[in-house]
């Protein structure tokens, strides 16, 4: 199981090469207040002076430190984590048994640890500046040595409260957010460092650790500076967990003092002095404290933690690999054959456009109606309801009807209602159907324009690689739709014009309606006859009706003829005129002229019985015929739109695209990728490669029964 930690180091290397932080690997995060001894603890684990030292805030960027144990005889081999045993390559130009490597300097090898420290300082200032500010961009350092155990540690800036010098005013918040970012990783172990000469109950490190690990399942406490406690006091209660219990334990260590560092006291000498101090001061706890015990404990905890995290880690890697594979597929392969690629993209777009209309597209919209479904909705809901809302007699008053009847009779009083008045009025109403019909065409045209964007966004994402080709396709399809719009409008206009050109009063539905109204009027006449006073002979009252029979038969023997129906309303005309005529005005006196234009014309008045009947009959006829025409328009307009616009575009789309775009002179320009597409494809390919390699590493663990 010891080999699990090198495996995680290997995974860390894999993801470092692509700069990915989407996988949260097991690691030990060191947390503590400023000058609590964090860096000293890390240097003790490394066994060398490797970290910048000084007063104030020294660690200003996260340092991810990987310790790799190597055998003494293999220390010159070229592989990381002893991979050199497999390929036999040798590390050339290395003097010494320990060395380090930075991720940002690629393959440069550092055998001088003083140079490593200077590189950390330089890299920190390069990103964070020299104003004591911090940055969340980590520095990756790997140390190979036969004197270390396999560990992955993260050194973070120390917790501080008050800005110093030209530090940002919110330095405390910045450091806190940076610490939470790393310790929130559920796969991390928190190493909470607290100085022994401070009150354990006020430990900021333990406080922030409990925020993300309230159960303490992944928190280990380290008490530093045991040798600096006040005289007469000791840390026995703290180390025994009597003050604040910590599940993973509390380990005490003794750091080098600043004087020791200035006098170049080695870490090895410091560890020997630490052991002597613990044996003298805490003899009963000496074997459970100290730097060496801390290193072994961290190695054991990290090893068990890795074992527990691997199943979830494997699942996460597999999911990400599938996601990046899909992303890479959407970016497409680099173009080799431009002609074939262009033709393929054009064909695919045309097919997806037609499929969206037919409802067989691969990507079905769930948020709203799209394509053919919306066109169907326009035809049968929007257009159909609009036509049904048009009142057959809308905008037509009784006075309008009466005026039309009078204007159609000319200077002669009419015995019958003139047919011209009906045609004049019904055409006026039919004309009102043209505007909603043209609006239907417009709505379908807009939806077919929207289908272009739908296909670009969901169906043919490859077009996003080639913005110029995308724009050209949009322009060609838009132009085709624009050319078909006036043709379709003209056809719809003609459909209404056809209805206006000939008023077919012999239409079967219209004849049936006339016959029904004729029977209603006859029934009303009989009812009036029954209501007459008994003093009036019924044969005289019905004489007019009897005389009208032959006239009706001469006009048309069918009861469905609307002129015959109107004739029956003329019976009472003579009686009405006789009764309505009052005494004749006196003849003008001789020598006095009468100006007829001065006679006032009443604007509104009560209609006579005959006028009311005439208007009622005309209105019923208009309504009956209008409903017939509206039904025709409601049926024929969608058919015209489908034939002249929708189906024509479907049939001609691919040939139009090929004719306009499939030209040798346009190939290079149309298939020019967007500026960042190649970069995104390379990044996705690198990440996919890293994930696949990580999956292989985990598979090797299973094969070797380490898991």
XYZ file of C-alpha atoms in Angstrom:
707
model
C 0.000 0.000 0.000
C 3.059 2.239 0.325
C 3.030 2.615 -3.468
C -0.283 4.469 -3.403
C 1.355 7.830 -2.670
C 3.672 7.683 -5.718
C 0.590 6.870 -7.760
C -1.071 10.077 -6.578
C 2.144 11.960 -7.341
C 2.014 10.488 -10.811
C -1.597 11.618 -11.200
C -0.581 15.062 -9.967
C 2.094 15.206 -12.670
C -0.435 14.175 -15.298
C -2.822 16.989 -14.423
C -0.035 19.519 -13.894
C 0.985 19.130 -17.520
C -2.389 20.467 -18.648
C -2.836 22.945 -15.813
C -6.034 21.226 -14.692
C -7.500 21.647 -11.243
C -10.807 19.914 -11.976
C -9.613 16.755 -10.204
C -9.173 17.165 -6.456
C -6.345 14.807 -5.503
C -5.520 13.725 -1.944
C -2.905 16.020 -0.397
C -1.876 17.493 2.950
C -2.678 21.191 3.374
C -0.619 23.061 5.975
C -2.580 25.816 7.762
C -1.429 28.163 10.518
C -1.015 31.746 11.566
C 1.836 33.864 10.343
C 5.167 32.858 11.965
C 3.601 29.814 13.644
C 6.359 27.607 12.269
C 4.660 26.145 9.170
C 7.683 26.525 6.920
C 9.968 25.052 9.579
C 7.757 21.977 9.813
C 7.907 21.517 6.047
C 11.681 21.943 5.948
C 11.993 19.356 8.691
C 10.002 16.928 6.553
C 12.182 17.689 3.507
C 15.363 17.596 5.534
C 16.846 20.574 3.683
C 16.645 24.376 3.791
C 14.376 24.874 0.823
C 11.806 27.545 1.695
C 12.169 31.346 1.871
C 12.545 32.650 5.403
C 12.193 36.046 7.024
C 9.903 38.269 9.031
C 6.326 39.125 8.159
C 4.480 37.301 5.385
C 6.972 35.177 3.466
C 4.753 32.522 1.844
C 2.632 34.533 -0.588
C 1.684 31.831 -3.088
C 0.540 28.251 -2.519
C 3.495 25.882 -2.751
C 2.556 22.337 -3.768
C 5.472 20.268 -2.551
C 5.771 16.640 -3.666
C 8.296 14.547 -1.757
C 9.416 11.481 -3.696
C 11.391 8.797 -1.916
C 14.056 7.133 -4.045
C 16.557 4.425 -3.227
C 20.119 5.589 -2.814
C 21.375 3.478 -5.703
C 18.663 4.816 -7.985
C 19.037 8.495 -7.147
C 20.657 9.297 -10.515
C 18.002 7.622 -12.636
C 15.829 9.693 -14.944
C 12.429 8.718 -13.869
C 10.164 10.327 -11.406
C 8.903 7.861 -8.808
C 11.480 5.262 -9.975
C 10.037 4.977 -13.509
C 13.652 4.845 -14.653
C 13.774 1.190 -13.741
C 11.534 0.469 -16.704
C 13.266 2.408 -19.442
C 16.870 2.424 -18.199
C 17.581 6.079 -19.055
C 20.056 7.930 -16.839
C 19.881 11.393 -15.339
C 22.867 13.249 -16.718
C 24.654 16.166 -15.090
C 23.453 15.600 -11.507
C 25.886 15.682 -8.639
C 24.387 14.543 -5.365
C 21.689 12.211 -4.184
C 18.916 14.825 -3.862
C 17.455 17.179 -6.427
C 14.392 19.196 -7.189
C 12.257 20.180 -10.206
C 9.794 23.018 -10.793
C 6.819 22.680 -13.090
C 7.283 26.182 -14.512
C 10.950 25.545 -15.459
C 10.030 22.312 -17.266
C 12.928 19.810 -17.195
C 15.527 21.942 -15.429
C 17.143 20.099 -12.537
C 18.134 21.832 -9.297
C 20.744 20.145 -7.125
C 21.518 23.274 -5.114
C 18.688 23.792 -2.630
C 19.771 27.389 -2.106
C 19.000 27.915 -5.787
C 15.608 26.303 -5.262
C 14.853 28.823 -2.522
C 15.870 31.731 -4.752
C 13.699 30.399 -7.562
C 10.702 30.237 -5.206
C 11.280 33.857 -4.195
C 11.687 34.984 -7.807
C 8.602 33.121 -8.996
C 6.592 34.523 -6.087
C 7.529 38.109 -6.946
C 6.909 37.493 -10.631
C 3.233 36.765 -10.007
C 2.475 38.397 -6.646
C 4.692 41.473 -6.986
C 6.924 42.871 -4.280
C 4.253 44.615 -2.212
C 3.637 41.648 0.091
C 0.427 40.811 -1.774
C -0.685 37.209 -2.352
C -1.746 35.121 -5.337
C -3.733 31.890 -5.617
C -1.634 30.585 -8.516
C 0.435 27.723 -7.061
C 4.112 26.930 -7.428
C 4.769 23.232 -8.070
C 7.991 21.792 -6.636
C 9.024 18.152 -6.606
C 11.902 16.962 -4.404
C 13.610 13.593 -4.940
C 15.564 12.230 -2.012
C 16.326 8.973 -0.229
C 15.752 10.756 3.088
C 12.075 11.657 2.651
C 8.837 9.735 2.776
C 6.307 9.986 -0.054
C 4.092 12.965 0.669
C 2.218 15.713 -1.153
C 1.997 18.907 0.905
C 0.589 22.362 0.263
C 2.148 25.332 2.056
C -0.222 28.321 2.264
C 0.230 31.942 3.414
C -0.081 32.354 7.169
C -3.290 33.704 8.647
C -2.926 37.398 9.470
C -5.264 40.046 10.823
C -3.770 43.478 10.128
C -2.330 44.704 6.791
C 1.337 45.641 7.055
C 3.047 48.257 4.919
C 1.550 48.425 1.447
C -0.385 45.160 1.742
C -3.967 45.263 0.414
C -6.553 46.364 2.950
C -8.429 43.080 2.559
C -5.351 40.867 2.955
C -7.043 38.953 5.785
C -10.039 38.101 3.578
C -7.808 37.131 0.640
C -5.738 34.733 2.756
C -8.823 33.226 4.374
C -10.485 32.585 0.991
C -7.283 31.034 -0.336
C -7.030 28.691 2.673
C -10.697 27.681 2.390
C -10.223 26.932 -1.295
C -7.654 24.230 -0.494
C -9.004 22.785 2.744
C -12.543 22.558 1.328
C -11.267 19.767 -0.894
C -12.818 16.672 0.742
C -9.795 14.649 -0.403
C -7.329 16.774 1.589
C -5.861 16.266 5.053
C -5.613 19.459 7.103
C -2.377 19.952 9.041
C -3.294 22.630 11.596
C -0.107 24.215 12.968
C -0.216 26.079 16.305
C 2.662 27.444 18.381
C 2.987 25.951 21.883
C 3.571 29.376 23.450
C 0.039 30.466 22.479
C -3.317 29.434 23.886
C -4.568 26.340 22.066
C -8.150 27.487 22.588
C -7.479 30.538 20.406
C -5.881 28.583 17.562
C -6.919 30.147 14.235
C -5.736 27.050 12.389
C -8.080 24.720 14.299
C -10.898 27.236 14.006
C -10.744 27.460 10.210
C -10.267 23.666 9.971
C -13.466 23.036 11.916
C -15.424 25.199 9.451
C -14.895 22.639 6.687
C -14.229 19.563 8.835
C -16.567 19.853 11.820
C -16.165 16.148 12.716
C -12.367 16.347 12.640
C -12.104 13.276 10.415
C -9.288 14.767 8.330
C -7.580 17.227 10.708
C -4.205 16.580 12.361
C -2.834 19.147 14.827
C 0.857 20.038 15.108
C 2.190 21.974 18.103
C 5.451 23.810 17.328
C 8.004 25.642 19.477
C 7.755 23.292 22.461
C 11.112 24.626 23.643
C 9.871 28.228 23.825
C 7.168 27.782 26.454
C 7.297 29.837 29.636
C 9.382 28.459 32.460
C 7.387 26.209 34.734
C 4.868 25.271 32.038
C 4.654 22.393 29.605
C 2.418 21.129 26.798
C 1.555 17.794 28.384
C -2.197 18.463 28.561
C -2.234 19.834 25.022
C -0.329 16.877 23.584
C -2.538 14.418 25.454
C -5.649 16.031 23.907
C -7.051 17.172 27.221
C -7.389 20.830 26.168
C -8.806 20.369 22.665
C -9.214 16.808 21.408
C -8.314 16.145 17.762
C -9.403 12.833 16.222
C -6.306 12.252 14.106
C -4.043 13.261 16.968
C -1.770 16.068 18.179
C 1.983 15.898 17.516
C 4.549 18.211 19.081
C 7.764 19.283 17.317
C 10.723 21.530 18.010
C 11.753 23.945 15.269
C 15.010 25.640 14.577
C 15.181 29.125 15.991
C 16.082 32.115 13.846
C 19.501 32.063 15.490
C 19.950 28.423 14.457
C 19.016 29.333 10.903
C 21.404 32.283 10.859
C 24.193 30.023 12.162
C 23.447 27.522 9.383
C 22.384 24.766 11.719
C 21.422 21.784 9.593
C 18.035 20.142 9.702
C 19.629 16.845 10.637
C 21.276 18.403 13.668
C 17.993 20.061 14.572
C 16.181 16.703 14.499
C 18.804 15.161 16.802
C 18.419 18.055 19.243
C 14.646 17.703 19.031
C 14.850 14.046 19.991
C 17.064 14.862 22.971
C 14.685 17.597 24.102
C 11.649 15.312 23.937
C 13.421 12.541 25.843
C 14.322 15.002 28.570
C 11.108 17.055 28.769
C 8.443 14.556 27.692
C 9.939 11.100 28.117
C 6.592 9.315 28.183
C 5.500 10.964 24.932
C 8.823 11.103 23.103
C 8.051 8.178 20.808
C 4.751 9.779 19.696
C 6.111 13.226 18.933
C 8.856 14.783 16.882
C 9.523 15.387 13.213
C 10.224 11.766 12.279
C 7.038 10.561 13.921
C 5.127 13.359 12.182
C 6.498 12.277 8.793
C 5.537 8.626 9.380
C 2.083 9.630 10.634
C 1.450 11.881 7.639
C 2.604 9.143 5.278
C 0.263 6.623 6.915
C -2.721 8.992 7.010
C -2.229 10.070 3.419
C -1.877 6.468 2.300
C -5.136 5.389 3.956
C -6.857 8.548 2.749
C -5.781 7.851 -0.826
C -7.125 4.302 -0.565
C -10.497 5.644 0.569
C -10.601 8.324 -2.136
C -9.587 6.200 -5.129
C -13.046 4.752 -6.008
C -14.623 8.199 -6.160
C -11.552 9.548 -7.937
C -11.804 6.855 -10.592
C -15.469 7.656 -11.199
C -14.724 11.371 -11.451
C -11.932 10.760 -13.955
C -14.155 8.557 -16.139
C -16.956 11.136 -16.152
C -14.572 13.939 -17.075
C -13.011 11.808 -19.814
C -16.435 11.271 -21.388
C -17.203 15.002 -21.168
C -13.927 16.021 -22.794
C -14.343 13.380 -25.485
C -17.721 14.872 -26.347
C -16.246 18.374 -26.283
C -13.408 17.331 -28.560
C -15.867 15.735 -30.978
C -17.809 18.995 -31.154
C -14.623 20.830 -32.131
C -14.070 18.413 -34.992
C -10.858 17.203 -36.570
C -8.428 19.504 -38.403
C -9.483 19.978 -42.023
C -7.577 17.816 -44.512
C -9.901 17.729 -47.535
C -11.515 21.170 -47.790
C -13.900 20.265 -50.616
C -15.251 17.196 -48.858
C -15.530 19.041 -45.548
C -17.442 21.947 -47.087
C -19.837 19.668 -48.935
C -20.372 17.593 -45.791
C -21.185 20.647 -43.678
C -23.554 22.068 -46.292
C -25.339 18.738 -46.662
C -25.634 18.282 -42.910
C -27.019 21.782 -42.389
C -29.600 21.347 -45.164
C -30.655 17.970 -43.743
C -30.954 19.341 -40.209
C -32.950 22.331 -41.465
C -35.424 20.072 -43.240
C -35.552 17.659 -40.298
C -36.374 20.531 -37.945
C -39.342 21.398 -40.148
C -40.434 17.765 -40.352
C -39.969 17.200 -36.601
C -37.301 14.511 -37.013
C -34.290 16.560 -35.881
C -31.772 14.959 -33.531
C -31.972 17.809 -31.039
C -35.578 18.352 -29.982
C -36.357 21.681 -28.323
C -38.214 21.254 -25.035
C -38.533 24.852 -23.879
C -40.689 26.140 -26.752
C -42.257 25.167 -30.064
C -39.798 25.160 -32.927
C -39.727 24.462 -36.646
C -42.626 22.538 -38.134
C -44.482 22.459 -34.807
C -44.528 26.255 -34.624
C -45.614 26.509 -38.263
C -48.504 24.156 -37.482
C -49.385 26.324 -34.479
C -49.347 29.428 -36.672
C -51.690 27.819 -39.214
C -54.259 26.297 -36.900
C -54.068 28.407 -33.765
C -52.800 31.882 -34.549
C -54.179 32.253 -38.096
C -57.285 30.121 -37.505
C -58.342 31.981 -34.362
C -57.644 35.327 -35.960
C -59.969 34.527 -38.861
C -62.638 33.240 -36.499
C -62.452 36.482 -34.567
C -63.292 38.502 -37.691
C -66.974 39.529 -37.389
C -68.800 38.941 -40.690
C -70.644 42.240 -40.179
C -67.792 44.078 -38.462
C -67.615 47.744 -39.434
C -70.988 47.499 -41.170
C -73.967 49.368 -39.742
C -77.613 49.112 -40.701
C -77.419 52.583 -42.230
C -74.489 51.398 -44.386
C -76.606 48.520 -45.638
C -79.615 50.752 -46.318
C -77.442 53.326 -48.096
C -75.939 50.630 -50.312
C -79.431 49.392 -51.217
C -80.606 52.896 -52.124
C -77.456 53.723 -54.102
C -77.891 50.528 -56.107
C -81.453 51.460 -57.150
C -80.528 54.743 -58.765
C -83.319 57.324 -59.351
C -86.059 54.749 -59.597
C -87.831 53.316 -56.567
C -87.129 49.559 -56.444
C -89.682 46.834 -56.083
C -86.965 44.356 -55.047
C -83.694 44.567 -53.145
C -80.975 44.982 -55.793
C -78.336 42.232 -56.046
C -75.614 44.826 -56.599
C -75.934 46.027 -53.027
C -75.274 42.517 -51.662
C -72.185 42.039 -53.832
C -70.851 45.452 -52.936
C -71.187 44.864 -49.212
C -69.995 41.241 -49.158
C -66.833 42.127 -51.104
C -66.096 44.827 -48.590
C -66.234 42.231 -45.802
C -64.235 39.612 -47.701
C -61.447 42.141 -48.236
C -60.907 42.182 -44.478
C -59.551 38.599 -44.669
C -56.492 39.659 -46.656
C -54.556 41.318 -43.816
C -54.539 38.325 -41.414
C -53.680 36.065 -44.341
C -50.585 38.111 -45.205
C -49.678 38.231 -41.520
C -49.752 34.418 -41.506
C -47.179 34.398 -44.310
C -45.013 36.807 -42.344
C -45.105 34.661 -39.200
C -44.123 31.505 -41.088
C -41.289 33.412 -42.780
C -40.010 34.560 -39.376
C -40.097 31.017 -38.013
C -38.144 29.659 -40.977
C -35.581 32.365 -40.282
C -35.394 31.229 -36.644
C -34.757 27.638 -37.728
C -31.408 28.772 -39.149
C -30.193 29.819 -35.702
C -31.641 26.686 -34.113
C -29.667 24.462 -36.483
C -26.489 26.480 -35.883
C -26.742 26.307 -32.086
C -27.957 22.770 -31.500
C -27.734 20.599 -34.571
C -24.545 21.529 -36.464
C -22.103 22.760 -33.874
C -19.288 22.140 -36.339
C -20.321 25.401 -38.013
C -19.103 27.265 -34.939
C -15.587 26.249 -35.981
C -15.957 28.215 -39.203
C -17.613 31.575 -38.517
C -17.287 32.740 -42.120
C -18.993 29.610 -43.432
C -21.704 30.024 -40.814
C -22.330 33.622 -41.869
C -22.357 32.638 -45.550
C -24.921 29.866 -44.971
C -27.123 32.241 -42.989
C -26.913 34.783 -45.809
C -27.807 32.231 -48.515
C -30.796 30.824 -46.615
C -31.985 34.308 -45.655
C -31.744 35.403 -49.289
C -33.711 32.343 -50.421
C -36.447 33.064 -47.888
C -36.464 36.716 -48.870
C -36.978 35.798 -52.542
C -39.874 33.487 -51.755
C -41.690 35.977 -49.533
C -43.144 38.247 -52.290
C -44.114 35.198 -54.360
C -46.037 33.733 -51.443
C -47.617 37.076 -50.590
C -48.740 37.458 -54.179
C -50.364 34.036 -54.117
C -52.202 34.774 -50.878
C -53.306 38.128 -52.291
C -54.632 36.297 -55.362
C -56.579 33.856 -53.186
C -58.537 36.759 -51.723
C -58.793 38.411 -55.134
C -60.261 35.198 -56.549
C -63.001 35.258 -53.942
C -63.672 38.899 -54.758
C -63.722 38.292 -58.507
C -66.894 36.205 -58.530
C -69.614 36.061 -55.890
C -71.058 32.592 -56.435
C -74.632 32.810 -55.214
C -75.148 29.293 -56.581
C -72.714 27.875 -54.064
C -74.419 24.859 -52.455
C -73.818 26.061 -48.919
C -75.079 29.512 -49.774
C -78.242 28.174 -51.496
C -79.059 26.072 -48.422
C -78.689 29.099 -46.175
C -80.967 31.143 -48.441
C -83.617 28.420 -48.433
C -83.573 28.276 -44.663
C -83.989 32.041 -44.368
C -86.756 31.963 -47.022
C -88.709 29.501 -44.888
C -88.167 31.667 -41.817
C -89.577 34.740 -43.582
C -92.586 32.761 -44.854
C -93.242 31.568 -41.317
C -93.074 35.145 -40.054
C -95.629 36.217 -42.710
C -98.054 33.507 -41.610
C -97.670 34.576 -38.012
C -98.539 38.161 -38.929
C -101.632 36.965 -40.787
C -102.872 35.139 -37.708
C -102.336 38.246 -35.598
C -104.542 40.480 -37.825
C -107.890 41.760 -36.294
C -110.971 39.740 -37.182
C -112.575 42.796 -38.850
C -110.006 42.620 -41.668
C -110.766 39.929 -44.221
C -107.800 37.559 -44.368
C -108.255 37.029 -48.092
C -107.712 40.730 -48.685
C -104.781 40.855 -46.346
C -103.209 37.890 -48.162
C -104.032 39.142 -51.630
C -100.655 40.747 -52.053
C -98.940 37.542 -51.088
C -100.953 35.531 -53.595
C -100.086 37.896 -56.400
C -96.395 37.611 -55.722
C -96.319 33.879 -56.292
C -96.027 33.935 -60.108
C -93.280 36.545 -59.990
C -91.265 34.378 -57.666
C -91.785 31.346 -59.863
C -90.698 33.268 -62.965
C -87.453 34.288 -61.280
C -86.561 30.874 -60.048
C -88.569 27.859 -59.144
C -86.093 26.836 -56.450
C -86.700 27.937 -52.879
C -82.997 28.452 -52.478
C -82.941 31.536 -54.778
C -82.259 34.594 -52.634
C -84.116 36.923 -55.045
C -87.299 34.910 -54.558
C -86.846 35.185 -50.827
C -86.459 38.944 -51.069
C -89.596 39.237 -53.227
C -91.693 37.892 -50.385
C -90.622 40.841 -48.315
C -92.130 43.259 -50.841
C -95.747 42.329 -50.105
C -96.360 44.947 -47.515
C -94.473 47.625 -49.431
C -97.552 49.089 -51.069
C -99.486 49.129 -47.816
C -96.515 50.597 -46.008
C -96.125 53.361 -48.535
C -99.869 54.090 -48.486
C -99.991 54.289 -44.725
C -96.765 56.234 -44.442
C -97.904 58.890 -46.897
C -99.524 61.696 -44.982
C -101.603 64.500 -46.467
C -99.872 66.038 -49.465
C -98.222 69.346 -48.875
C -99.976 72.365 -50.238
C -98.868 73.440 -53.682
C -96.449 76.302 -53.591
C -97.992 79.607 -54.242
C -97.529 80.927 -57.674
C -94.378 83.006 -58.026
C -92.605 81.443 -55.019
C -89.723 79.006 -55.858
C -88.884 76.091 -53.582
C -85.199 75.210 -53.046
C -85.142 71.413 -52.652
C -81.554 71.411 -51.407
C -82.659 73.292 -48.338
C -84.800 70.360 -47.197
C -82.914 68.789 -44.194
C -81.949 65.140 -44.546
C -82.404 63.264 -41.253
C -79.181 61.685 -39.994
C -80.898 58.977 -38.009
C -84.465 57.904 -37.966
C -86.612 54.905 -37.296
C -86.588 52.500 -40.209
C -89.805 51.477 -41.811
C -90.855 47.851 -41.642
C -89.793 47.275 -45.226
C -86.381 48.924 -44.753
C -85.766 46.897 -41.647
C -86.643 43.684 -43.462
C -84.441 44.575 -46.426
C -81.451 45.299 -44.178
C -81.984 42.147 -42.151
C -82.079 39.984 -45.259
C -78.907 41.543 -46.695
C -77.054 41.129 -43.390
C -78.044 37.465 -43.196
C -76.893 36.869 -46.748
C -73.578 38.661 -46.121
C -72.928 36.588 -43.025
C -73.781 33.351 -44.800
C -71.545 34.036 -47.781
C -68.720 35.483 -45.639
C -68.540 32.301 -43.584
C -68.193 30.263 -46.781
C -65.334 32.458 -48.032
C -63.622 32.498 -44.621
C -63.651 28.715 -44.575
C -62.081 28.657 -48.022
C -59.376 31.154 -47.023
C -58.630 29.304 -43.782
C -58.004 26.166 -45.818
C -56.224 27.576 -48.872
C -53.767 30.039 -47.261
C -51.808 27.395 -45.276
C -51.651 25.251 -48.424
C -50.315 28.161 -50.442
C -47.726 29.008 -47.777
C -46.560 25.398 -47.606
C -46.240 25.094 -51.379
C -44.742 28.457 -52.291
C -42.577 29.010 -49.190
C -41.944 26.046 -46.895
C -41.755 23.149 -49.348
C -39.974 25.219 -51.993
C -37.233 26.187 -49.528
C -36.909 22.575 -48.346
C -36.577 21.295 -51.904
C -34.149 23.959 -53.105
C -32.064 24.604 -49.977
C -29.195 22.203 -50.594
C -28.877 23.014 -54.286
C -28.927 26.731 -53.459
C -26.208 26.321 -50.822
C -24.030 24.200 -53.100
C -24.489 26.580 -56.006
C -23.617 29.657 -53.972
C -20.853 28.313 -51.697
C -19.261 25.210 -53.229
C -16.671 27.099 -55.226
C -12.923 26.527 -55.300
C -12.171 30.207 -54.841
C -14.142 30.310 -51.587
C -12.821 27.147 -49.915
C -9.906 28.639 -47.994
C -11.880 31.633 -46.813
C -15.014 29.756 -45.762
C -13.113 27.039 -43.882
C -10.980 29.411 -41.846
C -11.381 28.442 -38.199
C -12.065 30.963 -35.462
C -8.953 32.228 -33.712
C -9.420 30.309 -30.477
C -10.853 27.098 -31.936
C -7.498 25.446 -32.609
C -6.309 26.359 -29.125
C -9.457 24.994 -27.488
C -9.161 21.777 -29.502
C -5.553 21.303 -28.380
C -6.437 22.010 -24.752
C -9.322 19.538 -24.855
C -7.115 16.919 -26.517
C -4.379 17.387 -23.886
C -6.894 17.145 -21.059
C -8.463 14.029 -22.553
C -5.028 12.484 -22.916
C -4.239 13.292 -19.280
C -7.521 11.787 -18.098
C -6.963 8.636 -20.117
C -3.470 8.326 -18.691
C -4.830 8.859 -15.173
C -7.393 6.137 -15.782
C -4.592 3.780 -16.834
C -2.647 4.602 -13.673
C -5.642 3.726 -11.513
C -6.172 0.547 -13.523
C -2.567 -0.442 -12.751
C -3.343 -0.044 -9.050
C -6.151 -2.566 -9.327
C -3.955 -4.986 -11.269
C -1.209 -4.839 -8.624
C -3.772 -5.322 -5.828
C -2.779 -2.067 -4.162
C -6.404 -1.012 -3.974
